[in-house]
Amino acid sequence: MPLNAIGIGRVWNIKGNAKEAVSSIEMVFNRFNEKGFKVKDDMKIRAYVEAAEAMLDGANKNTTKALDYASKAIAIDEYNSSAYIVKCDALYESDPLNATDPLNNYKKAAELDKTSAKALSKGAFMYYRGRLFEKAICMYNEALKNDPNFAPAYAGRGDANYYANKPNEALADYKKNLELNKGNLTARK
């Protein structure tokens, strides 16, 4: 039930109805606080992470709520890499010109889960945005060592290679991304 209500909140947010989105999601957390209602910490963390992600979906991103939910997940378990990843996403969305805080948090997430290709790729993207293409490529390489089938790392590394004036490497990365995303039309854009 909790993740279903959060999913409904995500749909409301994507459709542009922020009030309904927050209401649906807050209903879950109000239920968590009801006397006699028992929820394990891992479910609470997952719900807060999903809620934070929901607040970042759609055109009307609510970075304040996303940061609040991510912080609540971290308060329950300061070693949860997924909570740090979504916190980074919210920090980046709230101030795209300042990559320092998101990058530091992506690095923290990668330290917490040394096998997380997602955390490393998100950190690499911060280097890419800062036009530090060689650093981005190195970090994407680390991500791909951890998970050779993580398609977003190929797409990101392809972009970094392209801007680092390495067209052959970029083309190989784009081809691998498409290969891993067979049937996904958005991967071709």
Short mmCIF file of C-alpha atoms in Angstrom, two decimals:
data_model
loop_
_atom_site.label_atom_id
_atom_site.label_comp_id
_atom_site.label_asym_id
_atom_site.label_seq_id
_atom_site.Cartn_x
_atom_site.Cartn_y
_atom_site.Cartn_z
CA MET A 1 0.00 0.00 0.00
CA PRO A 2 2.63 2.65 0.86
CA LEU A 3 4.50 2.45 -2.43
CA ASN A 4 1.21 2.40 -4.38
CA ALA A 5 0.14 5.70 -2.81
CA ILE A 6 3.57 7.15 -3.53
CA GLY A 7 3.24 5.95 -7.14
CA ILE A 8 -0.10 7.75 -7.37
CA GLY A 9 1.62 10.85 -5.97
CA ARG A 10 4.25 10.54 -8.67
CA VAL A 11 1.57 10.40 -11.36
CA TRP A 12 -0.11 13.50 -9.89
CA ASN A 13 3.22 15.31 -9.91
CA ILE A 14 3.95 14.34 -13.51
CA LYS A 15 0.47 15.58 -14.49
CA GLY A 16 1.25 18.92 -12.82
CA ASN A 17 -1.00 18.60 -9.77
CA ALA A 18 1.56 19.22 -7.02
CA LYS A 19 -1.04 19.59 -4.27
CA GLU A 20 -2.56 16.14 -4.94
CA ALA A 21 0.93 14.67 -5.29
CA VAL A 22 2.06 15.86 -1.87
CA SER A 23 -1.29 14.92 -0.33
CA SER A 24 -1.10 11.35 -1.63
CA ILE A 25 2.48 10.93 -0.46
CA GLU A 26 1.95 12.54 2.94
CA MET A 27 -0.95 10.15 3.53
CA VAL A 28 1.62 7.33 3.57
CA PHE A 29 3.82 9.02 6.14
CA ASN A 30 0.83 9.97 8.31
CA ARG A 31 -0.12 6.28 8.32
CA PHE A 32 3.42 5.39 9.41
CA ASN A 33 2.93 7.58 12.48
CA GLU A 34 -0.41 6.10 13.53
CA LYS A 35 -0.36 4.39 16.88
CA GLY A 36 -0.01 0.64 16.52
CA PHE A 37 1.01 0.80 12.84
CA LYS A 38 4.32 -1.00 12.53
CA VAL A 39 6.63 -0.46 9.58
CA LYS A 40 10.18 -1.74 9.31
CA ASP A 41 12.90 0.83 8.80
CA ASP A 42 13.88 -0.54 5.39
CA MET A 43 10.30 0.01 4.15
CA LYS A 44 10.29 3.55 5.56
CA ILE A 45 13.58 4.31 3.83
CA ARG A 46 12.32 2.90 0.54
CA ALA A 47 9.13 4.96 0.86
CA TYR A 48 11.06 8.18 1.57
CA VAL A 49 13.43 7.55 -1.35
CA GLU A 50 10.51 6.80 -3.71
CA ALA A 51 8.71 9.91 -2.48
CA ALA A 52 11.78 12.06 -3.10
CA GLU A 53 12.09 10.62 -6.62
CA ALA A 54 8.39 11.29 -7.21
CA MET A 55 8.87 14.94 -6.28
CA LEU A 56 11.56 15.23 -8.95
CA ASP A 57 9.42 13.76 -11.74
CA GLY A 58 7.53 15.95 -14.17
CA ALA A 59 7.79 19.60 -15.08
CA ASN A 60 6.91 20.89 -11.59
CA LYS A 61 9.81 19.55 -9.54
CA ASN A 62 9.45 20.09 -5.80
CA THR A 63 13.09 20.04 -4.73
CA THR A 64 12.28 21.22 -1.21
CA LYS A 65 10.03 18.22 -0.56
CA ALA A 66 12.48 15.89 -2.32
CA LEU A 67 15.31 17.08 -0.06
CA ASP A 68 13.06 16.72 2.98
CA TYR A 69 12.16 13.12 2.10
CA ALA A 70 15.78 12.22 1.27
CA SER A 71 16.93 13.71 4.58
CA LYS A 72 14.34 11.65 6.45
CA ALA A 73 15.62 8.48 4.77
CA ILE A 74 19.20 9.41 5.71
CA ALA A 75 18.10 10.12 9.29
CA ILE A 76 16.84 6.53 9.55
CA ASP A 77 19.96 5.04 7.95
CA GLU A 78 22.94 7.27 7.26
CA TYR A 79 24.55 4.44 5.27
CA ASN A 80 21.83 4.14 2.61
CA SER A 81 23.37 5.01 -0.76
CA SER A 82 20.00 5.33 -2.54
CA ALA A 83 18.98 8.12 -0.16
CA TYR A 84 22.18 10.00 -0.95
CA ILE A 85 21.66 9.56 -4.69
CA VAL A 86 18.18 11.07 -4.60
CA LYS A 87 19.44 13.82 -2.28
CA CYS A 88 22.07 14.64 -4.91
CA ASP A 89 19.45 14.69 -7.64
CA ALA A 90 17.38 17.16 -5.61
CA LEU A 91 20.40 19.33 -4.84
CA TYR A 92 21.31 19.43 -8.51
CA GLU A 93 17.75 20.25 -9.59
CA SER A 94 17.51 23.04 -7.01
CA ASP A 95 20.75 24.70 -8.19
CA PRO A 96 22.10 23.31 -11.49
CA LEU A 97 24.96 25.80 -11.51
CA ASN A 98 26.42 24.49 -8.25
CA ALA A 99 27.70 20.95 -8.69
CA THR A 100 29.82 20.86 -5.52
CA ASP A 101 27.17 19.62 -3.09
CA PRO A 102 25.66 17.08 -5.49
CA LEU A 103 29.11 15.77 -6.45
CA ASN A 104 30.14 15.36 -2.80
CA ASN A 105 26.94 13.45 -2.07
CA TYR A 106 27.31 11.23 -5.15
CA LYS A 107 30.82 10.42 -3.95
CA LYS A 108 29.38 9.59 -0.51
CA ALA A 109 26.82 7.28 -2.15
CA ALA A 110 29.59 5.59 -4.15
CA GLU A 111 31.64 5.11 -0.96
CA LEU A 112 28.65 3.55 0.78
CA ASP A 113 27.94 1.19 -2.10
CA LYS A 114 31.19 0.54 -3.90
CA THR A 115 29.38 -1.44 -6.61
CA SER A 116 26.86 1.30 -7.48
CA ALA A 117 27.24 2.17 -11.15
CA LYS A 118 24.37 4.61 -10.71
CA ALA A 119 26.15 6.68 -8.03
CA LEU A 120 29.38 6.77 -10.04
CA SER A 121 27.53 7.74 -13.22
CA LYS A 122 25.69 10.54 -11.47
CA GLY A 123 29.00 11.83 -10.10
CA ALA A 124 30.55 11.58 -13.56
CA PHE A 125 27.69 13.66 -14.91
CA MET A 126 28.63 16.46 -12.47
CA TYR A 127 32.15 16.47 -13.92
CA TYR A 128 30.65 16.44 -17.41
CA ARG A 129 28.46 19.45 -16.56
CA GLY A 130 31.57 21.22 -15.29
CA ARG A 131 33.24 20.49 -18.65
CA LEU A 132 35.80 18.25 -16.94
CA PHE A 133 35.40 15.61 -19.60
CA GLU A 134 38.47 13.48 -18.79
CA LYS A 135 37.42 13.22 -15.12
CA ALA A 136 33.91 12.33 -16.24
CA ILE A 137 35.25 9.63 -18.56
CA CYS A 138 37.33 8.14 -15.73
CA MET A 139 34.33 8.04 -13.41
CA TYR A 140 32.11 6.51 -16.12
CA ASN A 141 34.85 3.89 -16.63
CA GLU A 142 34.65 3.04 -12.91
CA ALA A 143 30.87 2.72 -13.17
CA LEU A 144 31.21 0.36 -16.12
CA LYS A 145 33.79 -1.75 -14.26
CA ASN A 146 31.12 -2.26 -11.60
CA ASP A 147 28.31 -2.94 -14.05
CA PRO A 148 29.26 -3.43 -17.72
CA ASN A 149 25.58 -3.41 -18.70
CA PHE A 150 24.66 -0.07 -17.12
CA ALA A 151 23.41 1.71 -20.25
CA PRO A 152 23.27 5.27 -18.81
CA ALA A 153 27.04 5.13 -18.21
CA TYR A 154 27.62 4.39 -21.90
CA ALA A 155 25.40 7.30 -22.92
CA GLY A 156 27.13 9.65 -20.48
CA ARG A 157 30.61 8.49 -21.39
CA GLY A 158 29.67 8.86 -25.05
CA ASP A 159 28.76 12.50 -24.48
CA ALA A 160 31.97 13.12 -22.51
CA ASN A 161 34.06 11.43 -25.22
CA TYR A 162 32.33 13.50 -27.88
CA TYR A 163 33.16 16.78 -26.13
CA ALA A 164 36.68 15.54 -25.32
CA ASN A 165 37.13 15.27 -29.10
CA LYS A 166 37.19 11.48 -29.13
CA PRO A 167 34.60 10.72 -31.81
CA ASN A 168 35.47 7.03 -32.27
CA GLU A 169 35.12 6.31 -28.55
CA ALA A 170 31.89 8.35 -28.44
CA LEU A 171 30.43 6.40 -31.35
CA ALA A 172 31.31 3.06 -29.71
CA ASP A 173 29.64 4.18 -26.46
CA TYR A 174 26.50 5.38 -28.25
CA LYS A 175 26.26 2.07 -30.13
CA LYS A 176 26.62 0.08 -26.90
CA ASN A 177 23.96 2.25 -25.24
CA LEU A 178 21.56 1.53 -28.11
CA GLU A 179 22.41 -2.17 -28.01
CA LEU A 180 21.57 -2.30 -24.30
CA ASN A 181 18.38 -0.30 -24.89
CA LYS A 182 17.00 -2.33 -27.81
CA GLY A 183 13.37 -1.39 -28.31
CA ASN A 184 13.62 1.77 -26.20
CA LEU A 185 12.79 4.62 -28.55
CA THR A 186 13.88 7.31 -26.08
CA ALA A 187 17.41 5.89 -26.12
CA ARG A 188 17.66 6.91 -29.77
CA LYS A 189 17.00 10.59 -29.06
#
